[in-house]
């Protein structure tokens, strides 16, 4: 199952932080971690990343790992630099009040998995 | 500051294109604890590889390996540099730092081994996966280090597909 960013926004009751946000972007996979080496080792290309960290290095990690969009869980707000960098790299950012656990649960329930094989 | 003919300063690095734009090399200078720019050199290398129309999977592997090595220099050393060369067949990246060196390389290569302090862990690093991840993503990897003499790490990623040199865009 894949979801569009518009659908993910509704499922997570999320707010969009970046000016670049294509609601029709299709997301086929998701991965969640707070450890950047985890993201770099185990995420699939073109995934959505759900994380509790809001540093600029998260955006750079996402860029090198071909992450398509990032959701910040539990209402953590990144600073302006992080948002500006994400706009520059064309990586949409969203923020949700749900915890990481609940965010992942909600997306999983709608069919989003962490790799193609799990489909 | 003016550069020698053929070299250009762009982004954070200094770069040079050769042989009708099929070969490119460059260098980035990295400053320890500069977390505002941490990972930026690897992002820039990724953008260069994308412009040179290299296969997607090789780009991702190179960017991931470079990012891990760059982060190690930022986290564990006062300064270092990252030099790359891209040829029609491979990309090679060499990292050299002026840190205290790695005493036991085999131990450092073990998954989960890390000496990162807590504040580094809070930034999402220090799970001891970086060096193993570099190994996993590259075709060749070499580390040499001596206590006091810093660390040199280099890796090569080979391209499987012929590059389409007609379509190389301006870097
Ligand atoms: N350039 C370096 N100079 C000195 N020590 C290093 C260097 N690179 C790595 N190390 C040492 O090797 C250990 C393992 O490195 P590795 O990159 O595998 O994991 P990490 O950096 O601790 O965590 P992660 O990469 O998962 O964020 C480090 O904790 C550090 O002690
Ligand atoms: Mg590391």
XYZ file of C-alpha atoms and ligand atoms in Angstrom:
322
model
C 0.000 0.000 0.000
C 1.186 3.480 -0.721
C -0.130 6.787 0.564
C 0.111 10.328 -0.713
C 1.558 13.091 1.429
C -1.949 14.571 1.582
C -3.284 11.311 3.058
C -0.390 11.076 5.529
C -1.064 14.647 6.622
C -4.681 13.735 7.430
C -3.841 10.407 9.132
C -1.320 12.128 11.427
C -3.272 15.362 11.769
C -0.003 16.977 10.764
C 1.074 20.502 9.915
C 3.348 21.204 6.981
C 6.469 23.233 7.807
C 8.189 23.622 4.450
C 7.038 25.810 1.584
C 7.816 22.926 -0.752
C 5.077 20.350 -0.322
C 3.552 18.402 -3.166
C 0.422 16.814 -1.696
C 0.328 14.264 -4.539
C 3.775 12.804 -3.818
C 3.342 9.065 -3.379
C 5.040 7.389 -0.421
C 5.432 3.614 -0.695
C 7.463 2.900 2.449
C 8.291 4.348 5.824
C 11.022 4.014 8.429
C 11.299 5.320 11.953
C 14.438 5.920 14.029
C 16.224 8.469 16.161
C 19.639 7.080 15.294
C 20.946 8.424 12.026
C 23.137 5.373 11.332
C 19.969 3.293 11.631
C 18.311 5.397 8.974
C 21.404 5.096 6.786
C 21.697 1.311 7.280
C 18.115 0.144 7.215
C 15.817 2.600 5.477
C 14.816 1.925 1.891
C 15.268 4.522 -0.798
C 12.282 6.917 -1.231
C 10.880 6.216 2.247
C 9.058 8.513 4.641
C 11.061 9.103 7.853
C 9.291 9.432 11.211
C 11.671 10.737 13.851
C 11.900 12.531 17.168
C 15.041 14.475 16.251
C 14.812 17.906 14.667
C 18.472 18.854 13.988
C 19.773 19.942 10.598
C 21.738 16.685 10.436
C 18.403 14.848 10.186
C 17.689 16.699 6.941
C 21.188 15.938 5.637
C 20.803 12.282 6.635
C 17.495 12.229 4.787
C 19.113 13.789 1.734
C 21.893 11.178 1.496
C 19.479 8.281 2.125
C 16.940 9.493 -0.483
C 14.226 10.012 2.131
C 11.217 11.589 0.416
C 9.654 13.391 3.388
C 10.106 13.702 7.157
C 7.546 13.676 9.971
C 8.592 15.077 13.361
C 6.696 13.267 16.088
C 5.359 14.410 19.457
C 5.083 18.035 18.399
C 8.825 18.709 18.390
C 9.433 21.925 16.478
C 12.607 22.308 14.395
C 14.317 25.676 14.132
C 14.167 27.909 11.041
C 17.535 26.679 9.741
C 16.305 23.098 9.624
C 13.194 24.112 7.690
C 15.208 26.301 5.282
C 17.640 23.445 4.622
C 14.758 21.051 3.941
C 13.278 23.500 1.444
C 16.663 23.799 -0.238
C 16.957 19.993 -0.468
C 13.343 19.633 -1.544
C 12.404 17.417 1.403
C 8.942 18.260 2.798
C 8.695 18.432 6.595
C 5.596 17.758 8.676
C 4.969 17.916 12.381
C 2.470 15.803 14.331
C 1.423 15.784 17.974
C 1.201 11.985 17.953
C 4.139 10.111 19.504
C 6.465 8.135 17.266
C 4.764 4.930 18.395
C 1.318 6.192 17.564
C 2.380 7.850 14.301
C 3.910 4.592 13.055
C 0.891 2.627 14.267
C -1.535 4.834 12.405
C 0.422 4.662 9.156
C 0.976 0.916 9.479
C -2.745 0.457 9.989
C -3.325 2.213 6.667
C -0.989 -0.251 4.954
C 2.315 1.624 4.884
C 5.239 -0.789 5.474
C 8.968 -0.341 5.902
C 10.011 -2.077 2.700
C 8.581 -3.289 -0.558
C 8.959 -6.993 0.425
C 6.613 -6.557 3.358
C 3.767 -5.560 1.073
C 41.370 34.364 -2.696
C 41.974 33.349 -6.289
C 42.327 29.753 -7.345
C 44.660 28.217 -9.906
C 43.243 27.956 -13.427
C 40.679 25.200 -13.863
C 39.689 24.986 -10.212
C 36.457 26.385 -8.903
C 35.137 27.166 -5.472
C 31.543 26.120 -5.222
C 29.532 25.400 -2.109
C 31.888 24.248 0.613
C 34.453 22.564 -1.573
C 37.048 23.272 -4.228
C 36.561 21.278 -7.404
C 38.143 20.629 -10.778
C 36.758 19.052 -13.907
C 38.970 17.203 -16.394
C 38.836 15.162 -19.589
C 35.731 16.665 -21.134
C 33.867 16.541 -17.844
C 34.082 12.759 -17.414
C 36.506 13.095 -14.539
C 36.159 15.360 -11.591
C 37.994 15.811 -8.351
C 37.706 18.041 -5.348
C 38.331 18.602 -1.685
C 36.356 19.688 1.365
C 37.805 20.923 4.633
C 36.008 19.697 7.726
C 36.044 21.297 11.146
C 35.555 19.239 14.302
C 32.335 19.930 16.273
C 30.984 22.118 13.480
C 27.527 20.571 13.797
C 25.852 23.361 11.815
C 27.650 22.097 8.703
C 27.940 18.430 9.648
C 27.158 16.258 6.648
C 27.092 19.170 4.213
C 30.168 18.002 2.283
C 28.603 14.589 1.644
C 25.361 16.237 0.537
C 27.365 18.325 -1.904
C 29.213 15.259 -3.193
C 25.847 13.577 -3.733
C 24.594 16.541 -5.765
C 27.753 16.413 -7.910
C 27.292 12.674 -8.551
C 23.663 13.292 -9.505
C 24.685 15.953 -12.014
C 27.219 13.541 -13.511
C 24.398 11.104 -14.269
C 25.755 8.222 -12.265
C 23.479 5.278 -11.471
C 21.142 5.945 -8.545
C 22.204 3.035 -6.334
C 25.902 3.937 -6.574
C 25.095 7.549 -5.691
C 23.148 6.522 -2.605
C 25.881 4.129 -1.441
C 28.604 6.741 -1.958
C 26.627 9.451 -0.175
C 25.859 7.203 2.803
C 29.468 6.034 3.179
C 30.800 9.588 2.827
C 28.299 10.919 5.359
C 29.316 8.344 7.986
C 33.017 9.102 7.512
C 32.406 12.859 7.504
C 30.400 12.620 10.743
C 33.207 10.671 12.391
C 35.664 13.467 11.573
C 33.249 16.107 12.896
C 32.520 14.123 16.069
C 35.893 12.621 16.977
C 38.581 14.927 15.576
C 39.535 18.619 15.561
C 39.779 18.780 11.759
C 40.174 16.788 8.594
C 39.560 16.739 4.891
C 37.582 14.786 2.373
C 38.994 14.378 -1.136
C 37.036 12.777 -3.931
C 37.713 11.750 -7.481
C 35.076 10.638 -9.916
C 36.122 8.759 -13.067
C 33.949 7.080 -15.712
C 34.238 3.820 -13.734
C 34.264 4.648 -10.040
C 34.184 7.235 -7.298
C 36.965 7.232 -4.723
C 36.798 9.248 -1.511
C 39.689 9.722 0.908
C 39.289 11.104 4.435
C 42.260 12.282 6.395
C 42.066 13.761 9.851
C 44.269 15.157 12.594
C 42.497 13.317 15.414
C 43.998 11.083 18.072
C 43.681 8.056 15.790
C 41.920 4.724 16.272
C 43.828 2.405 18.558
C 42.083 -0.858 17.658
C 40.615 -0.694 14.163
C 39.067 -4.156 14.357
C 37.213 -3.173 17.514
C 36.096 0.128 15.955
C 34.723 -1.815 12.984
C 32.524 -3.954 15.260
C 28.811 -3.196 15.009
C 27.675 -1.421 18.144
C 31.109 -0.320 19.345
C 31.137 3.394 20.077
C 32.941 5.822 22.325
C 30.495 8.661 21.603
C 29.558 10.777 24.627
C 25.912 11.295 25.607
C 25.438 14.647 23.879
C 26.422 13.006 20.579
C 23.875 10.240 21.170
C 21.221 12.854 21.753
C 21.983 14.169 18.273
C 21.280 10.735 16.785
C 24.835 9.454 16.464
C 26.998 7.017 18.396
C 25.268 3.711 17.747
C 28.522 2.203 16.527
C 27.136 1.506 13.068
C 29.051 4.063 11.004
C 32.201 2.142 10.061
C 30.352 -1.161 9.460
C 27.912 0.790 7.304
C 30.768 2.227 5.230
C 32.095 -1.303 4.725
C 28.654 -2.535 3.700
C 28.089 0.178 1.114
C 31.462 0.226 -0.619
C 33.395 -2.063 -2.968
C 36.748 -1.368 -1.327
C 37.526 0.211 2.003
C 40.843 0.841 3.776
C 41.580 2.413 7.145
C 44.965 3.200 8.540
C 45.548 4.867 11.818
C 48.131 5.272 14.498
C 47.614 6.851 17.879
C 48.621 10.501 17.605
C 48.973 10.354 13.813
C 45.301 10.681 12.894
C 43.238 8.415 10.697
C 43.026 7.901 6.946
C 39.992 6.144 5.524
C 39.377 5.595 1.852
C 36.733 3.834 -0.141
C 35.842 3.091 -3.735
C 32.439 2.535 -5.264
C 32.439 1.090 -8.765
C 29.834 2.024 -11.338
C 28.096 -0.887 -12.965
C 26.403 0.970 -15.762
C 28.125 2.832 -18.561
C 27.690 6.496 -17.946
C 25.832 8.527 -20.487
C 28.448 11.206 -21.063
C 26.321 13.093 -23.553
C 23.981 14.192 -20.826
C 26.335 15.484 -18.206
C 24.962 18.769 -17.008
C 26.955 21.727 -15.813
C 28.200 21.032 -12.289
N 38.189 9.514 12.493
C 38.187 8.952 13.714
N 39.089 9.339 14.652
C 39.104 8.777 15.880
N 38.246 7.828 16.291
C 37.325 7.391 15.402
C 37.239 7.935 14.083
N 36.238 7.299 13.424
C 35.717 6.412 14.283
N 36.368 6.451 15.476
C 36.130 5.579 16.668
O 35.478 4.379 16.230
C 34.242 4.204 16.912
C 33.229 3.539 15.981
O 32.919 4.411 14.885
P 31.536 4.211 14.107
O 31.422 5.287 13.090
O 31.442 2.806 13.632
O 30.438 4.405 15.248
P 30.011 5.736 16.019
O 30.526 6.935 15.304
O 30.412 5.595 17.431
O 28.419 5.684 15.913
P 27.534 5.942 14.581
O 28.484 5.989 13.416
O 26.591 4.812 14.522
O 26.863 7.251 14.801
C 33.849 5.599 17.365
O 32.964 5.595 18.483
C 35.217 6.215 17.701
O 35.651 5.774 18.963
Mg 30.213 7.131 13.197
